mmCIF file of C-alpha atoms and ligand atoms in Angstrom:
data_model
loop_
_atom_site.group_PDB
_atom_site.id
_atom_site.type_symbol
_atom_site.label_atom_id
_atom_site.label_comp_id
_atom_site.label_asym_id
_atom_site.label_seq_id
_atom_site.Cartn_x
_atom_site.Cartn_y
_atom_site.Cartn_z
ATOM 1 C CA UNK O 1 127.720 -185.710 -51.871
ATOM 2 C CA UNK O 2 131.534 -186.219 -51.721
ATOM 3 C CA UNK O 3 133.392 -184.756 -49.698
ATOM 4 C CA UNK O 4 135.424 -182.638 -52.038
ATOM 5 C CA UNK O 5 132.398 -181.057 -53.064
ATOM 6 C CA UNK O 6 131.118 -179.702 -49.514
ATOM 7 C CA UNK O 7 133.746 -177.317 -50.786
ATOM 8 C CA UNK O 8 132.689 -175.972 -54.134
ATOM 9 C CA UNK O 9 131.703 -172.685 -54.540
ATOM 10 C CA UNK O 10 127.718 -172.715 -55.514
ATOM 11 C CA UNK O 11 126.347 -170.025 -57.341
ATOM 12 C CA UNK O 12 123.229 -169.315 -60.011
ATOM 13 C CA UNK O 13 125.308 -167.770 -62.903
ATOM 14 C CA UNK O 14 124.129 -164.901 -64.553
ATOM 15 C CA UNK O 15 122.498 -166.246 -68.207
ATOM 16 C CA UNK O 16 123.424 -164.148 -70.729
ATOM 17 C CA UNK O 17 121.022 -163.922 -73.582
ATOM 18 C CA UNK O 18 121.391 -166.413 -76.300
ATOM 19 C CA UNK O 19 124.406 -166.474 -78.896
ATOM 20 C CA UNK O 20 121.892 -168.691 -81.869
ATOM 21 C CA UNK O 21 124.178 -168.336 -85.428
ATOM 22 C CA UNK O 22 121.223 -169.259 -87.404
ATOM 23 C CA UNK O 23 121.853 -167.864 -90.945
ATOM 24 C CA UNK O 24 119.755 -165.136 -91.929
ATOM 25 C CA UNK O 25 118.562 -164.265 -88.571
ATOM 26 C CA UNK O 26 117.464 -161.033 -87.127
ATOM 27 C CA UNK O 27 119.326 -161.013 -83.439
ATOM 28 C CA UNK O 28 117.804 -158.482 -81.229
ATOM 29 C CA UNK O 29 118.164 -159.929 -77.861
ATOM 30 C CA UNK O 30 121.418 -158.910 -76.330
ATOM 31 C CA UNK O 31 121.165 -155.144 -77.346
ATOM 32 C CA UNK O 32 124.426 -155.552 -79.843
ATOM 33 C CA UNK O 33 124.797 -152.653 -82.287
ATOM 34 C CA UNK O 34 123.714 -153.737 -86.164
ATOM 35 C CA UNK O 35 126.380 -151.597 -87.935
ATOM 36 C CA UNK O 36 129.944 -152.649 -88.240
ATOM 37 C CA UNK O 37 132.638 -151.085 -85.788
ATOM 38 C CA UNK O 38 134.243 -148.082 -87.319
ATOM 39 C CA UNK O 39 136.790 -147.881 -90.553
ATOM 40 C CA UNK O 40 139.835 -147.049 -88.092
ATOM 41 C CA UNK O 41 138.805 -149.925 -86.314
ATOM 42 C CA UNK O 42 139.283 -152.008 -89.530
ATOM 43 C CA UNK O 43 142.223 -150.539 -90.854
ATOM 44 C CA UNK O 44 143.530 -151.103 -87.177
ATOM 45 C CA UNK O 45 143.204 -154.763 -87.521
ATOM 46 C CA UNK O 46 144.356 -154.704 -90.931
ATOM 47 C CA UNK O 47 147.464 -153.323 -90.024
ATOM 48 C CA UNK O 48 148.103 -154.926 -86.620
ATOM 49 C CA UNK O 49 151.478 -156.809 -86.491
ATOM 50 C CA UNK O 50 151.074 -160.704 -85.461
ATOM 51 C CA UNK O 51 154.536 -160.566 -84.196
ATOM 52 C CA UNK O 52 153.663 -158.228 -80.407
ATOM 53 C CA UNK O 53 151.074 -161.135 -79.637
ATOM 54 C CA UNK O 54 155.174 -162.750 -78.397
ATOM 55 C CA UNK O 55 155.127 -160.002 -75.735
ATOM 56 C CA UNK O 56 152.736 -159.581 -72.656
ATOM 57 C CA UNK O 57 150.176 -156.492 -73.304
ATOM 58 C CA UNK O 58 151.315 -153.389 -71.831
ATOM 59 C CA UNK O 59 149.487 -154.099 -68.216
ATOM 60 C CA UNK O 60 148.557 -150.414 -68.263
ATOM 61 C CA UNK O 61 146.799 -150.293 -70.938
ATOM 62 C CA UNK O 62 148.091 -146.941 -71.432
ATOM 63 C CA UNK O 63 147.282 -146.234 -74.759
ATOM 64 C CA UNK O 64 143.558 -147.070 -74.508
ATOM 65 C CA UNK O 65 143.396 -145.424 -71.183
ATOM 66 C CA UNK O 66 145.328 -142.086 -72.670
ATOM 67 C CA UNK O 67 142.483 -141.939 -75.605
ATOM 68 C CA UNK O 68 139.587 -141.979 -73.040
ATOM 69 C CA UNK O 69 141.343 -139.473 -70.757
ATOM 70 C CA UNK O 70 141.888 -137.365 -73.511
ATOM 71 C CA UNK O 71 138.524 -137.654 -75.110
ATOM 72 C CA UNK O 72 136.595 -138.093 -71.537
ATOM 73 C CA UNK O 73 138.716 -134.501 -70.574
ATOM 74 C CA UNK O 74 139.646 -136.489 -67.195
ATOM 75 C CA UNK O 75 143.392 -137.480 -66.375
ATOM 76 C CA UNK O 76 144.104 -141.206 -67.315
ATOM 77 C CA UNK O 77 144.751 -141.711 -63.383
ATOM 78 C CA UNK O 78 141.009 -141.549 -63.403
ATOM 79 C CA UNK O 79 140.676 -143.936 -65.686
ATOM 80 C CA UNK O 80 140.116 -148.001 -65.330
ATOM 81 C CA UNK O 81 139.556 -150.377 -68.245
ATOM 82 C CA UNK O 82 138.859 -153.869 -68.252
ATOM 83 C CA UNK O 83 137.602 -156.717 -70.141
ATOM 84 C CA UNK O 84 134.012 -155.201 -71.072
ATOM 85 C CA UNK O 85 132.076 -153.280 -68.551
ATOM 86 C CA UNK O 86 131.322 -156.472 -66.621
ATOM 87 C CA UNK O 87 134.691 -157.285 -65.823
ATOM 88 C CA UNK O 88 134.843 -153.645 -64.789
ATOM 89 C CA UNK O 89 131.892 -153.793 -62.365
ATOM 90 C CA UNK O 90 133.413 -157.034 -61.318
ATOM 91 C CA UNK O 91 136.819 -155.300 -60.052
ATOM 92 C CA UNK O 92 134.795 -152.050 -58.616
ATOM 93 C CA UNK O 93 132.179 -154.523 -56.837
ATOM 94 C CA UNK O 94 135.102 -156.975 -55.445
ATOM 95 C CA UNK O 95 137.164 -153.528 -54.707
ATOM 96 C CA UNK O 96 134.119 -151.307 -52.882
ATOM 97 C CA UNK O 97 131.391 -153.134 -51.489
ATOM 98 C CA UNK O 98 132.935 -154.543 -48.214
ATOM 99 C CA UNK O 99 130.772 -153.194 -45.552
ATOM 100 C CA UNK O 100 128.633 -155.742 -43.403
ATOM 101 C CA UNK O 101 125.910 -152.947 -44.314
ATOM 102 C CA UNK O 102 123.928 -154.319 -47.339
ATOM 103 C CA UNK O 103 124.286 -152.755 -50.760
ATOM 104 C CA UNK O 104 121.489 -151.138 -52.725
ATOM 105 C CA UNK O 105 120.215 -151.523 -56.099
ATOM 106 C CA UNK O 106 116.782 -151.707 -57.827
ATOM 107 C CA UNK O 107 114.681 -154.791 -57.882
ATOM 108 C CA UNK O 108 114.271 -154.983 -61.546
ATOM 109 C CA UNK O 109 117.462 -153.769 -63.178
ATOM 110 C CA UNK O 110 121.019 -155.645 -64.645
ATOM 111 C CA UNK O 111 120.508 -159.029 -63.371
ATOM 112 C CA UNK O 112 124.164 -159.500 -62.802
ATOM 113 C CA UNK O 113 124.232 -157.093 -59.860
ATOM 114 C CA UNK O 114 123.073 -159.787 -57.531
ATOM 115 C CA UNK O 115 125.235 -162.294 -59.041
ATOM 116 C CA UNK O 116 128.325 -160.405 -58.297
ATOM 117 C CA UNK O 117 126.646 -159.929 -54.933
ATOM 118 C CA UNK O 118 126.243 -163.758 -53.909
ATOM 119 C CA UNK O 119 129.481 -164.032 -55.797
ATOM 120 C CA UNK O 120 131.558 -162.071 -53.204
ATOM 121 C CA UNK O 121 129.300 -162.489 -50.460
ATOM 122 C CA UNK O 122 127.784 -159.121 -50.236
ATOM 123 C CA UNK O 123 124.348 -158.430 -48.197
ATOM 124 C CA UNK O 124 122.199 -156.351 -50.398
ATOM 125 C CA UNK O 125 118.554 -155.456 -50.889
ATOM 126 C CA UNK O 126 116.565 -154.570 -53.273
ATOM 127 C CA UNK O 127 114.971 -151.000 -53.956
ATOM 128 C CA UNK O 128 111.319 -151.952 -55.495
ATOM 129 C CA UNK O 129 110.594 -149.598 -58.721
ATOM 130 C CA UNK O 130 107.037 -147.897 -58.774
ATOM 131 C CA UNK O 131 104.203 -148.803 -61.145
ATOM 132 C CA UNK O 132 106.206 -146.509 -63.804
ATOM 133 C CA UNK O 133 109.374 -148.613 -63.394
ATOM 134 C CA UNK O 134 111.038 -145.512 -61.781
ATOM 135 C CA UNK O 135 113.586 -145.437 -59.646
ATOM 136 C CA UNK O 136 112.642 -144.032 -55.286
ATOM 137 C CA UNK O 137 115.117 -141.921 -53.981
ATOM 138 C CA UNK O 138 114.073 -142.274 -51.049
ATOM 139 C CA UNK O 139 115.053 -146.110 -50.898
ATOM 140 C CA UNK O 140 118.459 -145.394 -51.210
ATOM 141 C CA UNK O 141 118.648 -142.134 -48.226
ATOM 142 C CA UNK O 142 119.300 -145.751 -45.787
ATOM 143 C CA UNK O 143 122.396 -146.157 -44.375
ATOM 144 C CA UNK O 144 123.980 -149.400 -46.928
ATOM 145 C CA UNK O 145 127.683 -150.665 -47.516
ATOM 146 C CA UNK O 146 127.081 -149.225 -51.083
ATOM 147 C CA UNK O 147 125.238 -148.299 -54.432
ATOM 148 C CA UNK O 148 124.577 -149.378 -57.666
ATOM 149 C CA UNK O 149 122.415 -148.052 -60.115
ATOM 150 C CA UNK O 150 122.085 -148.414 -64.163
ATOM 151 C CA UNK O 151 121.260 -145.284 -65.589
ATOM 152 C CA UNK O 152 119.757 -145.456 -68.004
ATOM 153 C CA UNK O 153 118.167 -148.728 -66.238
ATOM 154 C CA UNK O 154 117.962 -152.032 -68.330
ATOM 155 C CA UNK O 155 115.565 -153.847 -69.200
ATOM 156 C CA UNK O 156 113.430 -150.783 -68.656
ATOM 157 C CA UNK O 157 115.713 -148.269 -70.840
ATOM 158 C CA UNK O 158 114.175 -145.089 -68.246
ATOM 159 C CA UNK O 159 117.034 -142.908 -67.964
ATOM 160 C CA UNK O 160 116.767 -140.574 -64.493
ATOM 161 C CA UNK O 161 118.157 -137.279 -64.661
ATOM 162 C CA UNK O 162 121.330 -136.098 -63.552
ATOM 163 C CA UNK O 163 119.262 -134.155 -60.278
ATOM 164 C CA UNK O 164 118.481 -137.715 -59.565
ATOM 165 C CA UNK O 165 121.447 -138.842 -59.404
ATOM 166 C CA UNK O 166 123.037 -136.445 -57.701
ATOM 167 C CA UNK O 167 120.301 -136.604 -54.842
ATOM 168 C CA UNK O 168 121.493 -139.910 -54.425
ATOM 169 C CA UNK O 169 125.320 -138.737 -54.186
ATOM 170 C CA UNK O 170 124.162 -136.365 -51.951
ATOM 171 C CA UNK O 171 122.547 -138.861 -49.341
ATOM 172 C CA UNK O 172 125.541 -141.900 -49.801
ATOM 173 C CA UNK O 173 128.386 -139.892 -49.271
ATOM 174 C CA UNK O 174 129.723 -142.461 -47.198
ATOM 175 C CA UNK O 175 129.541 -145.061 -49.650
ATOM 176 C CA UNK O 176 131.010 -145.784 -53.226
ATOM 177 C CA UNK O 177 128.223 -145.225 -55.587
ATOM 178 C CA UNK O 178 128.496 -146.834 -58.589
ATOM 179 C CA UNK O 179 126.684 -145.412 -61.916
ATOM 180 C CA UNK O 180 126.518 -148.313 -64.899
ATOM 181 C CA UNK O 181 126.205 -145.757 -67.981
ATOM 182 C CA UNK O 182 126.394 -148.659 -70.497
ATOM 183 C CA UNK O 183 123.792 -146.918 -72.831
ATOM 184 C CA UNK O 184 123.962 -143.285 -72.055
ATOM 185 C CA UNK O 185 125.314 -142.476 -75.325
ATOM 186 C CA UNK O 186 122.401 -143.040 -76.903
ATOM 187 C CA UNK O 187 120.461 -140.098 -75.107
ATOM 188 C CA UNK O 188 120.987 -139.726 -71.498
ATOM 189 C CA UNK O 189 122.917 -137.261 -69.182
ATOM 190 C CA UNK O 190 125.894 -138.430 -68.241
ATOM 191 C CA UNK O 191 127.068 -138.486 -64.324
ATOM 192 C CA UNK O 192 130.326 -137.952 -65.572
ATOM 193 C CA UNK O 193 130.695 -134.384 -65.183
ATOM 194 C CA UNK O 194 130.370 -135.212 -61.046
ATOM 195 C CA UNK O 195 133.418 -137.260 -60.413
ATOM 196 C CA UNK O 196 134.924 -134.012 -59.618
ATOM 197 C CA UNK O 197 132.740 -133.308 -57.005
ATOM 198 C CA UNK O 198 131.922 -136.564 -55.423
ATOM 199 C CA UNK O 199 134.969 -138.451 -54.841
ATOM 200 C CA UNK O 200 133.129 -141.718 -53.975
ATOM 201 C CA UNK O 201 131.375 -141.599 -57.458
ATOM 202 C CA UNK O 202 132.018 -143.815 -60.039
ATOM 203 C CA UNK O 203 130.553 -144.309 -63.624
ATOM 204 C CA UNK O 204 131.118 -147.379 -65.589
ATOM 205 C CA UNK O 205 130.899 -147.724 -69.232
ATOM 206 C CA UNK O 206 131.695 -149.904 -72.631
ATOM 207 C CA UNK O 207 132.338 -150.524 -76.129
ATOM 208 C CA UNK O 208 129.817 -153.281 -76.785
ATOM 209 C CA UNK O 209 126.516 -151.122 -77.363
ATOM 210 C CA UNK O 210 127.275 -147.812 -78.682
ATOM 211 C CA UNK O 211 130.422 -149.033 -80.380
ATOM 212 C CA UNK O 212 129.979 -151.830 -81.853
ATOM 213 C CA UNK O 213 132.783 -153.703 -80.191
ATOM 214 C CA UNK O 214 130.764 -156.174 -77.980
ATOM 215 C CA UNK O 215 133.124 -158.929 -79.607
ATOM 216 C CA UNK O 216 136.241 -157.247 -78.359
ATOM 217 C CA UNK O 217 135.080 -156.575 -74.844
ATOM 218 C CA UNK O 218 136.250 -153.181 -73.631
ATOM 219 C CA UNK O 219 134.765 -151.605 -70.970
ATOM 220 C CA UNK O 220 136.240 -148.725 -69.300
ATOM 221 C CA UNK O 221 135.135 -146.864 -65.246
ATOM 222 C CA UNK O 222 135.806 -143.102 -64.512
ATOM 223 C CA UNK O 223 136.116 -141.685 -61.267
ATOM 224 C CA UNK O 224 138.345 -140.379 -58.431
ATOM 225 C CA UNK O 225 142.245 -141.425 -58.410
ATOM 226 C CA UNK O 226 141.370 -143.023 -55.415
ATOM 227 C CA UNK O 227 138.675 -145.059 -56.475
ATOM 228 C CA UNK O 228 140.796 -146.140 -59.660
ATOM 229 C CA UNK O 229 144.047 -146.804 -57.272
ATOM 230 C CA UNK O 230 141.894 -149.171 -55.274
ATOM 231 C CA UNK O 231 140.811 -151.106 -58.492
ATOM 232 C CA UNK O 232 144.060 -151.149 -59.722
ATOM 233 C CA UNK O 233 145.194 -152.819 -56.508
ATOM 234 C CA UNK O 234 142.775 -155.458 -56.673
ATOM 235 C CA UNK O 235 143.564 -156.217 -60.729
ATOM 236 C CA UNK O 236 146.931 -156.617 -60.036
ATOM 237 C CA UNK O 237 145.786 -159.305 -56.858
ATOM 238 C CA UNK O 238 144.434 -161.308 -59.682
ATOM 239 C CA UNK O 239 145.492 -160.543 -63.394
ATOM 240 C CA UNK O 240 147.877 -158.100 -64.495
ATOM 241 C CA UNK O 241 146.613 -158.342 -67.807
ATOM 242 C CA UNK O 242 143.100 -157.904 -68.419
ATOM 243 C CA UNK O 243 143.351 -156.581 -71.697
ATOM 244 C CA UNK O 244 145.251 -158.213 -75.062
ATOM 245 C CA UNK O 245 147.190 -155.998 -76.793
ATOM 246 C CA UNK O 246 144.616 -156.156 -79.971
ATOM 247 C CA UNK O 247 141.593 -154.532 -77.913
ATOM 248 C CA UNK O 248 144.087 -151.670 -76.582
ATOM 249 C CA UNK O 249 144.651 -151.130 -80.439
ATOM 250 C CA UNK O 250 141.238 -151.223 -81.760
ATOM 251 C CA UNK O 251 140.144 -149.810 -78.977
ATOM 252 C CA UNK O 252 141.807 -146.550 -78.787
ATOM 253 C CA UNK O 253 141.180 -146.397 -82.579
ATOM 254 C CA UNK O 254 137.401 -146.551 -82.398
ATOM 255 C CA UNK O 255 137.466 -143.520 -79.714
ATOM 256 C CA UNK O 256 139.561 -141.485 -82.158
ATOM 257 C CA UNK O 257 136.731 -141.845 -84.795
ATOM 258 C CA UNK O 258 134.087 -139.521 -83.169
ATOM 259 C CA UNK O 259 132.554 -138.364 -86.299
ATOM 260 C CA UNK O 260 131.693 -142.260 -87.629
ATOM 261 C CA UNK O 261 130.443 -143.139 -83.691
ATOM 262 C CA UNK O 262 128.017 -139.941 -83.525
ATOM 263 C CA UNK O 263 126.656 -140.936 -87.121
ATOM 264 C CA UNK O 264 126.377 -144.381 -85.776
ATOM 265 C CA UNK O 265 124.153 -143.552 -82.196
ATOM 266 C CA UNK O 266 122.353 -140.635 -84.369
ATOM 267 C CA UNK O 267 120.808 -143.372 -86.960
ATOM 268 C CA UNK O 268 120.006 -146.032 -84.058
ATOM 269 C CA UNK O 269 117.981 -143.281 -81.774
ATOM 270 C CA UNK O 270 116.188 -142.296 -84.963
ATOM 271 C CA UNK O 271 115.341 -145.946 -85.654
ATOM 272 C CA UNK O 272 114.464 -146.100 -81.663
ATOM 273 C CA UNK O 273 111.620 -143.297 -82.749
ATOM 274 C CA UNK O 274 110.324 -144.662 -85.671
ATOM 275 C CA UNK O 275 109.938 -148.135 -84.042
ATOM 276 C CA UNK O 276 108.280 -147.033 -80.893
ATOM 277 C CA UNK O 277 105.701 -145.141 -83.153
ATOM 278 C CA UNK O 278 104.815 -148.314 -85.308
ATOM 279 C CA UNK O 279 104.901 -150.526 -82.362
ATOM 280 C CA UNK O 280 101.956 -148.116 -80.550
ATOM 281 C CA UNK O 281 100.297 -148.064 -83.596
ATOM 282 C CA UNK O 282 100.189 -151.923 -82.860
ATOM 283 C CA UNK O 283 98.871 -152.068 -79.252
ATOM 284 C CA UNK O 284 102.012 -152.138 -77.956
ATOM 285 C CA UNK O 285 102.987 -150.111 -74.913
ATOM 286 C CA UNK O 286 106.341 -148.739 -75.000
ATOM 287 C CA UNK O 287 108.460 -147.619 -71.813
ATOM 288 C CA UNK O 288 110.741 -144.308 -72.606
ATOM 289 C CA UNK O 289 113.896 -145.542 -74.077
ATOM 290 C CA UNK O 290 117.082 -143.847 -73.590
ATOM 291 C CA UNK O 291 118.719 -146.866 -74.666
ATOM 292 C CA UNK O 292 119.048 -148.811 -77.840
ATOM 293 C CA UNK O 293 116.416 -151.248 -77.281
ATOM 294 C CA UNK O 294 112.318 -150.916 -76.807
ATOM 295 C CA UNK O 295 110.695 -152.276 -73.718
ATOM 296 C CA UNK O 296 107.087 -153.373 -74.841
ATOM 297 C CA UNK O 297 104.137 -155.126 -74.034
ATOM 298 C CA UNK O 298 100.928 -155.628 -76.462
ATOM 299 C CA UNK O 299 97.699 -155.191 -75.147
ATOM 300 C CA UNK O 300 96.414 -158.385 -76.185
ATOM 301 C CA UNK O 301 99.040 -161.600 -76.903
ATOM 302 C CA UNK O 302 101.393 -162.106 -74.117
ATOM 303 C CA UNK O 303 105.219 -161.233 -74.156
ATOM 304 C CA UNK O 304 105.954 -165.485 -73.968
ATOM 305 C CA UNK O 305 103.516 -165.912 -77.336
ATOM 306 C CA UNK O 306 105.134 -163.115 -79.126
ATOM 307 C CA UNK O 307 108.674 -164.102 -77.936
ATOM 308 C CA UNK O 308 107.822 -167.828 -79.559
ATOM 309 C CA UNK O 309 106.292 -166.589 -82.779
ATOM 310 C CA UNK O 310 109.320 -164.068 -83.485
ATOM 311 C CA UNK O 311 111.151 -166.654 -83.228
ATOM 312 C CA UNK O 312 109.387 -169.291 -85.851
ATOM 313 C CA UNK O 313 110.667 -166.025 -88.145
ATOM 314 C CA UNK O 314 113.953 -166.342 -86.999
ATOM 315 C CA UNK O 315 113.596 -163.233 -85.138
ATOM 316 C CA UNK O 316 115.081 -163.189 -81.627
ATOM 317 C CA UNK O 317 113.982 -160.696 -79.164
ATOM 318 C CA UNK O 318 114.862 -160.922 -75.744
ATOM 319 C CA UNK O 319 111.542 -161.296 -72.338
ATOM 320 C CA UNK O 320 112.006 -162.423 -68.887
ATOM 321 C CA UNK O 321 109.798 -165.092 -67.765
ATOM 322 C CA UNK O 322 110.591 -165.259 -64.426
ATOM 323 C CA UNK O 323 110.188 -161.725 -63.291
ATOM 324 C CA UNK O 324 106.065 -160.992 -62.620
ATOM 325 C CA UNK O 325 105.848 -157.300 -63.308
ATOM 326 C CA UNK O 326 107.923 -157.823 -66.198
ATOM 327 C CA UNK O 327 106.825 -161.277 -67.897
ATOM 328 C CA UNK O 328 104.336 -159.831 -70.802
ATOM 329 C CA UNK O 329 107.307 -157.915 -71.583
ATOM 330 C CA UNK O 330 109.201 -157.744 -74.677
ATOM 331 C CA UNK O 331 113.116 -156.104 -74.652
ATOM 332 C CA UNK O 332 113.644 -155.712 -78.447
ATOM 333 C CA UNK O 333 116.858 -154.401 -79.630
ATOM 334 C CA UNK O 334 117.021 -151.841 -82.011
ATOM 335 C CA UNK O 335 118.182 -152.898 -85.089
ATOM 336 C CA UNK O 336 119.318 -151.491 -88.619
ATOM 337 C CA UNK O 337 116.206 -150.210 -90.957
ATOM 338 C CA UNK O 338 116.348 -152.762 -92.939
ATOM 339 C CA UNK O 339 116.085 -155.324 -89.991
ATOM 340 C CA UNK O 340 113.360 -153.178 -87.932
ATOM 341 C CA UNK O 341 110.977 -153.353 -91.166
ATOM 342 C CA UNK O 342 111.024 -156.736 -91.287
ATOM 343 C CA UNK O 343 110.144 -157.136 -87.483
ATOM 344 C CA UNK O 344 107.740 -154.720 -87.858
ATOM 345 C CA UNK O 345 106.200 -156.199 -90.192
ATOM 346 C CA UNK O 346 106.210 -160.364 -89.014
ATOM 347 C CA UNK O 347 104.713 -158.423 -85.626
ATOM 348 C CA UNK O 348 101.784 -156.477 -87.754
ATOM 349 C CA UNK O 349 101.133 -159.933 -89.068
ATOM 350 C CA UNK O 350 101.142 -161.752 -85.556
ATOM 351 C CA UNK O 351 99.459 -159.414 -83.399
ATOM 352 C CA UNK O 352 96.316 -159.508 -86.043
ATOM 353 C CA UNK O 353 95.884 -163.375 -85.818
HETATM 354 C C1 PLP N 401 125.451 -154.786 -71.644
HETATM 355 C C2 PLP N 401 125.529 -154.313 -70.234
HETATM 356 C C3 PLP N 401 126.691 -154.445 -69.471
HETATM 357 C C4 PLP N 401 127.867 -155.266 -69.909
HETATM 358 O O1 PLP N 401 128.480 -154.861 -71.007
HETATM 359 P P1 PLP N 401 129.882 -155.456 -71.462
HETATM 360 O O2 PLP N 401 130.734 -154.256 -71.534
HETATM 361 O O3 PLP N 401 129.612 -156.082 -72.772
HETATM 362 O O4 PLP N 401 130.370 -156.442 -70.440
HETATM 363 C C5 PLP N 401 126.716 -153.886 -68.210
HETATM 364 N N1 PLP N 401 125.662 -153.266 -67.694
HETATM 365 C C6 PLP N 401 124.510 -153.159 -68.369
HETATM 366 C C7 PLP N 401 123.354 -152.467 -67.740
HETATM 367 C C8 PLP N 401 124.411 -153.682 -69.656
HETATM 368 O O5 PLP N 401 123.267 -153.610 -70.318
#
């Protein structure tokens, strides 16, 4: 080894899952939403003048971070947005989780957690799920430098309740405890309405899943003036300006159209129905999804088979091999009607052979 690169920073990235641009393919592996971001959002684009990309983007944000407030009913001081939700956790995990205590967060949920973790140097451990996949409380009541939890969890899509959560608050009051909400809009109960009372609470979300902005990458974190202060400070130790000024645009536009988003999330969880149904029909067991995607396994051909033979259909779903209690698996995104027939269909056809 040379000497220069004693000094290089090692770390297993996080893998996201697979960007193929095969025509006529049927992506459901990174839980991307199948219809098109709203008509404002268009028309926003449409209209947006070349000439401001000249000028830095306002480093506040403001008028992305107004819309939430406004439409969140929080001030905008409680209000952080950043460059999709991972950036966000990013910031809040750089900005929080400094104790020599180890932070907490489930042994099978958003694989980046423990990235970020060996990233910044932060002692964690792992809180095992039962044999349901659900989340103990109890393995987060000991003392920790900190908490993260996905609600509703991915890959699993189990949301908890918001009694859940707030046992947790209850026993980490001495700790930032961080809530990643990237799919409660499609069914769960938000933590939000608790920032108010726990001051060390904060709940992350984004643009990519529920609307259909995962190109743009917005993400956005609510929580105590404090909290957002502190994330603030570390931004500005690093970037000023996170966002370009065409996602603050398009953004705040696709918050404004409420009645296009709710039509959007209401045909996806009705899809998420219908699809669970057909795939039990097939042999397949399905956990609860609160989330736009179906975690499955079949009770006969094994999540790597399946995985392979979707894909000879140019169907991309999305398993993780390395994980035991997880590897027969299958995290299928759900798609538009027109895709989720198809799928159903090719997976009819393949668990019969
Ligand atoms: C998709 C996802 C994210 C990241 O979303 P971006 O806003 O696109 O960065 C974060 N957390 C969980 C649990 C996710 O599934």
């Amino acid at each position: 080894m040379k000497e220069w690169e004693k000094n290089i920073r090692k770390i297993d990235p996080y893998v996201p899952g697979e960007q193929p641009h095969n025509a006529n393919m049927i992506k459901l592996n990174t839980n991307e939403n199948p219809y098109p971001p709203s008509p404002g959002v268009l028309h926003a684009l449409e209209n947006f003048d070349v000439n401001v990309l000249r000028l830095y983007p306002d480093d506040k944000s403001k008028v992305l971070v107004d819309t939430l407030a406004e439409y969140y009913h929080v001030n905008s001081d409680q209000i952080f947005v950043g460059v999709g939700s991972d950036e966000v956790l990013g910031f809040a995990f750089l900005t929080f989780f400094n104790s020599v205590k180890p932070i907490v967060f489930s042994d099978i949920t958003y694989s980046f957690y423990k990235v970020w973790a060996k990233l910044y140097k932060i002692p964690y451990t792992l809180a095992p799920l039962d044999e349901d996949f659900r989340m103990k409380k109890e393995d987060f009541y000991e003392e920790n430098g900190g908490v993260i939890i996905a609600n509703p969890n991915a890959p699993t899509g189990i949301c908890e309740n918001l009694e859940f959560i707030e046992d947790i608050l209850l026993h980490n009051q001495d700790v930032v405890v961080i809530v990643d909400e990237a799919y409660i809009d499609f069914g769960g109960k938000s933590a939000l309405e608790l920032i108010d009372r726990y001051e060390n609470l904060l709940v992350v979300r984004t643009f990519s899943k529920s609307r259909s902005l995962a190109g743009m990458r917005i993400g956005f974190c609510m929580g105590n003036a404090r909290l957002i202060q502190a994330m603030n400070d570390v931004k500005y130790s690093f970037n000023s300006y996170t966002m370009n000024q065409v996602s603050i645009v398009v953004g705040a536009q696709s918050v404004r159209d409420e009645a296009y988003f709710r039509e959007n999330v209401a045909k996806i969880i009705a899809q998420r129905t219908e699809t669970e149904n057909a795939l039990r029909m097939m042999g397949f067991t399905c956990l609860p999804s609160a989330t736009n995607f179906i975690f499955a396994k079949h009770n006969k051909k094994s999540g790597k088979e399946l995985l392979q033979k979707l894909r000879e259909k140019n169907i991309y779903v999305r398993n993780f091999p390395d994980n035991e209690r997880i590897k027969e698996y299958l995290r299928i995104t759900i798609g538009s009607k027109e895709q989720m027939d198809v799928v159903l269909k090719e997976l009819k056809q393949i668990v019969m052979e």
